[in-house]
PDB file of C-alpha atoms and ligand atoms in Angstrom:
ATOM      1  CA  MET A   1      -5.962  -5.188 -16.811  1.00  0.00           C
ATOM      2  CA  THR A   2      -6.219  -2.342 -19.229  1.00  0.00           C
ATOM      3  CA  PRO A   3      -9.160  -0.019 -17.920  1.00  0.00           C
ATOM      4  CA  GLN A   4     -12.401   0.450 -19.907  1.00  0.00           C
ATOM      5  CA  VAL A   5     -13.506   4.043 -20.971  1.00  0.00           C
ATOM      6  CA  ALA A   6     -16.557   5.459 -19.320  1.00  0.00           C
ATOM      7  CA  TYR A   7     -18.116   8.312 -19.002  1.00  0.00           C
ATOM      8  CA  LYS A   8     -19.569  10.600 -16.232  1.00  0.00           C
ATOM      9  CA  HIS A   9     -21.075  14.124 -15.941  1.00  0.00           C
ATOM     10  CA  LYS A  10     -22.671  14.040 -19.377  1.00  0.00           C
ATOM     11  CA  VAL A  11     -24.156  17.052 -20.413  1.00  0.00           C
ATOM     12  CA  SER A  12     -26.789  16.638 -23.465  1.00  0.00           C
ATOM     13  CA  HIS A  13     -26.966  19.699 -26.046  1.00  0.00           C
ATOM     14  CA  GLU A  14     -29.576  19.339 -27.780  1.00  0.00           C
ATOM     15  CA  TRP A  15     -32.457  21.500 -26.460  1.00  0.00           C
ATOM     16  CA  GLU A  16     -29.789  24.102 -27.782  1.00  0.00           C
ATOM     17  CA  ARG A  17     -29.382  22.129 -31.489  1.00  0.00           C
ATOM     18  CA  ALA A  18     -33.197  22.220 -31.367  1.00  0.00           C
ATOM     19  CA  ALA A  19     -33.028  25.858 -30.814  1.00  0.00           C
ATOM     20  CA  THR A  20     -30.778  27.121 -33.140  1.00  0.00           C
ATOM     21  CA  LEU A  21     -32.613  24.942 -35.438  1.00  0.00           C
ATOM     22  CA  ARG A  22     -36.088  26.503 -34.960  1.00  0.00           C
ATOM     23  CA  GLU A  23     -34.468  30.334 -35.235  1.00  0.00           C
ATOM     24  CA  VAL A  24     -32.654  29.430 -38.712  1.00  0.00           C
ATOM     25  CA  ARG A  25     -36.629  27.732 -40.177  1.00  0.00           C
ATOM     26  CA  THR A  26     -37.962  31.347 -38.661  1.00  0.00           C
ATOM     27  CA  GLY A  27     -36.246  32.818 -40.686  1.00  0.00           C
ATOM     28  CA  ARG A  28     -34.578  35.033 -37.165  1.00  0.00           C
ATOM     29  CA  VAL A  29     -31.004  32.879 -37.570  1.00  0.00           C
ATOM     30  CA  ASP A  30     -29.690  33.824 -41.183  1.00  0.00           C
ATOM     31  CA  THR A  31     -28.629  29.917 -42.438  1.00  0.00           C
ATOM     32  CA  ASP A  32     -24.845  30.769 -43.693  1.00  0.00           C
ATOM     33  CA  ALA A  33     -24.669  32.105 -39.881  1.00  0.00           C
ATOM     34  CA  VAL A  34     -24.909  28.580 -38.675  1.00  0.00           C
ATOM     35  CA  ARG A  35     -22.910  27.013 -41.720  1.00  0.00           C
ATOM     36  CA  ASP A  36     -19.426  27.957 -40.263  1.00  0.00           C
ATOM     37  CA  ALA A  37     -17.819  24.599 -39.900  1.00  0.00           C
ATOM     38  CA  ASP A  38     -13.455  25.538 -40.718  1.00  0.00           C
ATOM     39  CA  PHE A  39     -11.402  23.932 -42.479  1.00  0.00           C
ATOM     40  CA  LEU A  40     -10.449  22.367 -39.407  1.00  0.00           C
ATOM     41  CA  LEU A  41     -13.283  21.234 -38.431  1.00  0.00           C
ATOM     42  CA  ARG A  42     -14.332  19.355 -41.771  1.00  0.00           C
ATOM     43  CA  ALA A  43     -10.484  18.212 -42.079  1.00  0.00           C
ATOM     44  CA  ALA A  44     -11.347  16.187 -38.756  1.00  0.00           C
ATOM     45  CA  ALA A  45     -14.869  15.310 -39.040  1.00  0.00           C
ATOM     46  CA  THR A  46     -13.599  13.616 -42.645  1.00  0.00           C
ATOM     47  CA  HIS A  47     -10.759  11.354 -41.220  1.00  0.00           C
ATOM     48  CA  HIS A  48     -11.221  11.477 -37.170  1.00  0.00           C
ATOM     49  CA  GLY A  49     -15.471  11.667 -37.351  1.00  0.00           C
ATOM     50  CA  VAL A  50     -18.219   8.888 -37.799  1.00  0.00           C
ATOM     51  CA  ASP A  51     -21.331   9.076 -39.735  1.00  0.00           C
ATOM     52  CA  SER A  52     -24.115  10.068 -37.832  1.00  0.00           C
ATOM     53  CA  LEU A  53     -27.469   7.845 -37.986  1.00  0.00           C
ATOM     54  CA  ARG A  54     -29.076  11.116 -38.484  1.00  0.00           C
ATOM     55  CA  PRO A  55     -28.969  13.325 -40.961  1.00  0.00           C
ATOM     56  CA  CYS A  56     -27.625  16.544 -41.472  1.00  0.00           C
ATOM     57  CA  PRO A  57     -30.841  18.882 -40.570  1.00  0.00           C
ATOM     58  CA  LEU A  58     -30.046  21.335 -43.334  1.00  0.00           C
ATOM     59  CA  CYS A  59     -29.155  19.696 -46.599  1.00  0.00           C
ATOM     60  CA  GLY A  60     -29.730  16.287 -45.451  1.00  0.00           C
ATOM     61  CA  SER A  61     -26.204  14.855 -45.899  1.00  0.00           C
ATOM     62  CA  THR A  62     -24.944  12.968 -43.743  1.00  0.00           C
ATOM     63  CA  LEU A  63     -23.322  14.025 -40.873  1.00  0.00           C
ATOM     64  CA  ARG A  64     -19.625  13.199 -39.117  1.00  0.00           C
ATOM     65  CA  ASN A  65     -19.714  12.847 -35.478  1.00  0.00           C
ATOM     66  CA  THR A  66     -15.894  14.124 -33.938  1.00  0.00           C
ATOM     67  CA  ARG A  67     -15.110  13.400 -30.738  1.00  0.00           C
ATOM     68  CA  TRP A  68     -12.305  16.654 -29.323  1.00  0.00           C
ATOM     69  CA  VAL A  69     -10.852  16.031 -26.118  1.00  0.00           C
ATOM     70  CA  TYR A  70      -9.986  18.776 -23.455  1.00  0.00           C
ATOM     71  CA  GLY A  71      -7.839  18.907 -20.223  1.00  0.00           C
ATOM     72  CA  GLU A  72      -4.450  20.302 -18.683  1.00  0.00           C
ATOM     73  CA  VAL A  73      -4.160  16.396 -18.143  1.00  0.00           C
ATOM     74  CA  LEU A  74      -3.745  16.185 -21.988  1.00  0.00           C
ATOM     75  CA  GLY A  75      -0.805  18.386 -22.506  1.00  0.00           C
ATOM     76  CA  ARG A  76      -0.368  19.418 -26.371  1.00  0.00           C
ATOM     77  CA  ARG A  77      -2.776  17.125 -27.222  1.00  0.00           C
ATOM     78  CA  ALA A  78      -5.984  19.171 -25.898  1.00  0.00           C
ATOM     79  CA  GLY A  79      -7.727  20.409 -28.150  1.00  0.00           C
ATOM     80  CA  SER A  80      -7.592  17.650 -31.162  1.00  0.00           C
ATOM     81  CA  ALA A  81      -9.600  15.423 -32.613  1.00  0.00           C
ATOM     82  CA  ARG A  82      -9.359  11.668 -31.680  1.00  0.00           C
ATOM     83  CA  SER A  83     -10.801   8.236 -32.554  1.00  0.00           C
ATOM     84  CA  GLU A  84     -12.528   5.846 -30.004  1.00  0.00           C
ATOM     85  CA  LYS A  85      -9.432   3.960 -29.873  1.00  0.00           C
ATOM     86  CA  GLU A  86      -7.246   7.081 -28.741  1.00  0.00           C
ATOM     87  CA  ILE A  87      -9.748   8.107 -26.185  1.00  0.00           C
ATOM     88  CA  ALA A  88      -8.934   4.606 -24.823  1.00  0.00           C
ATOM     89  CA  GLU A  89      -5.396   4.980 -24.628  1.00  0.00           C
ATOM     90  CA  PHE A  90      -5.413   7.747 -23.064  1.00  0.00           C
ATOM     91  CA  VAL A  91      -7.842   6.595 -20.578  1.00  0.00           C
ATOM     92  CA  ALA A  92      -5.701   3.256 -20.066  1.00  0.00           C
ATOM     93  CA  GLU A  93      -2.981   6.640 -19.109  1.00  0.00           C
ATOM     94  CA  GLY A  94      -5.118   6.675 -16.080  1.00  0.00           C
ATOM     95  CA  LEU A  95      -6.564  10.779 -17.404  1.00  0.00           C
ATOM     96  CA  GLU A  96      -9.823  11.661 -17.079  1.00  0.00           C
ATOM     97  CA  PHE A  97     -10.776  13.905 -19.091  1.00  0.00           C
ATOM     98  CA  THR A  98     -13.373  16.212 -20.980  1.00  0.00           C
ATOM     99  CA  VAL A  99     -14.735  15.009 -24.586  1.00  0.00           C
ATOM    100  CA  HIS A 100     -17.209  16.804 -26.804  1.00  0.00           C
ATOM    101  CA  THR A 101     -18.488  14.878 -29.419  1.00  0.00           C
ATOM    102  CA  VAL A 102     -19.578  17.638 -32.375  1.00  0.00           C
ATOM    103  CA  GLU A 103     -21.459  16.581 -35.180  1.00  0.00           C
ATOM    104  CA  VAL A 104     -20.436  18.316 -38.682  1.00  0.00           C
ATOM    105  CA  CYS A 105     -22.152  18.466 -42.328  1.00  0.00           C
ATOM    106  CA  ILE A 106     -19.283  18.680 -44.736  1.00  0.00           C
ATOM    107  CA  ALA A 107     -21.439  19.218 -47.885  1.00  0.00           C
ATOM    108  CA  CYS A 108     -22.775  22.412 -46.358  1.00  0.00           C
ATOM    109  CA  ARG A 109     -20.476  23.813 -42.934  1.00  0.00           C
ATOM    110  CA  TRP A 110     -23.736  22.507 -40.359  1.00  0.00           C
ATOM    111  CA  ASN A 111     -22.275  22.117 -37.091  1.00  0.00           C
ATOM    112  CA  HIS A 112     -23.145  22.044 -33.544  1.00  0.00           C
ATOM    113  CA  LEU A 113     -21.391  20.378 -29.840  1.00  0.00           C
ATOM    114  CA  LEU A 114     -23.798  17.595 -29.071  1.00  0.00           C
ATOM    115  CA  THR A 115     -22.628  16.706 -25.628  1.00  0.00           C
ATOM    116  CA  SER A 116     -19.944  17.163 -23.162  1.00  0.00           C
ATOM    117  CA  GLU A 117     -18.698  14.529 -20.648  1.00  0.00           C
ATOM    118  CA  VAL A 118     -15.736  13.341 -18.706  1.00  0.00           C
ATOM    119  CA  ALA A 119     -14.093  10.427 -19.595  1.00  0.00           C
ATOM    120  CA  TYR A 120     -12.236   8.143 -17.590  1.00  0.00           C
ATOM    121  CA  GLY A 121     -10.819   4.667 -16.588  1.00  0.00           C
ATOM    122  CA  LYS A 122     -13.241   1.451 -15.145  1.00  0.00           C
ATOM    123  CA  CYS A 123     -11.613  -1.541 -14.435  1.00  0.00           C
TER     124      CYS A 123
HETATM  125 ZN1   ZN B   1     -25.606  19.648 -44.255  1.00  0.00          ZN
END
């Protein structure tokens, strides 16, 4: 039987996100400093991301949530953006690895880590 993708050790980074946005709104941090999504991040968001239900907090455009996978067990695949289908395939190999969900605004380059969690297969 193919195992289902399950997650554990989920850590939310909402608090840091809200704190960063507060700093921007009060002018203590320049907006340019947080609009730093590089080419790779934006390309990954375009090709592997899914639309977020939330608009960009800085410009109101549609955000793309992208899933990045990390872990030595992934070999060369570590540190790359992946679709849910690919994550399911890795889990089906019996692997357990970290998944970061990053929101990216392709329009203004705002980006922030939303959650980190460990993916594993549950039969
Ligand atoms: Zn934006």
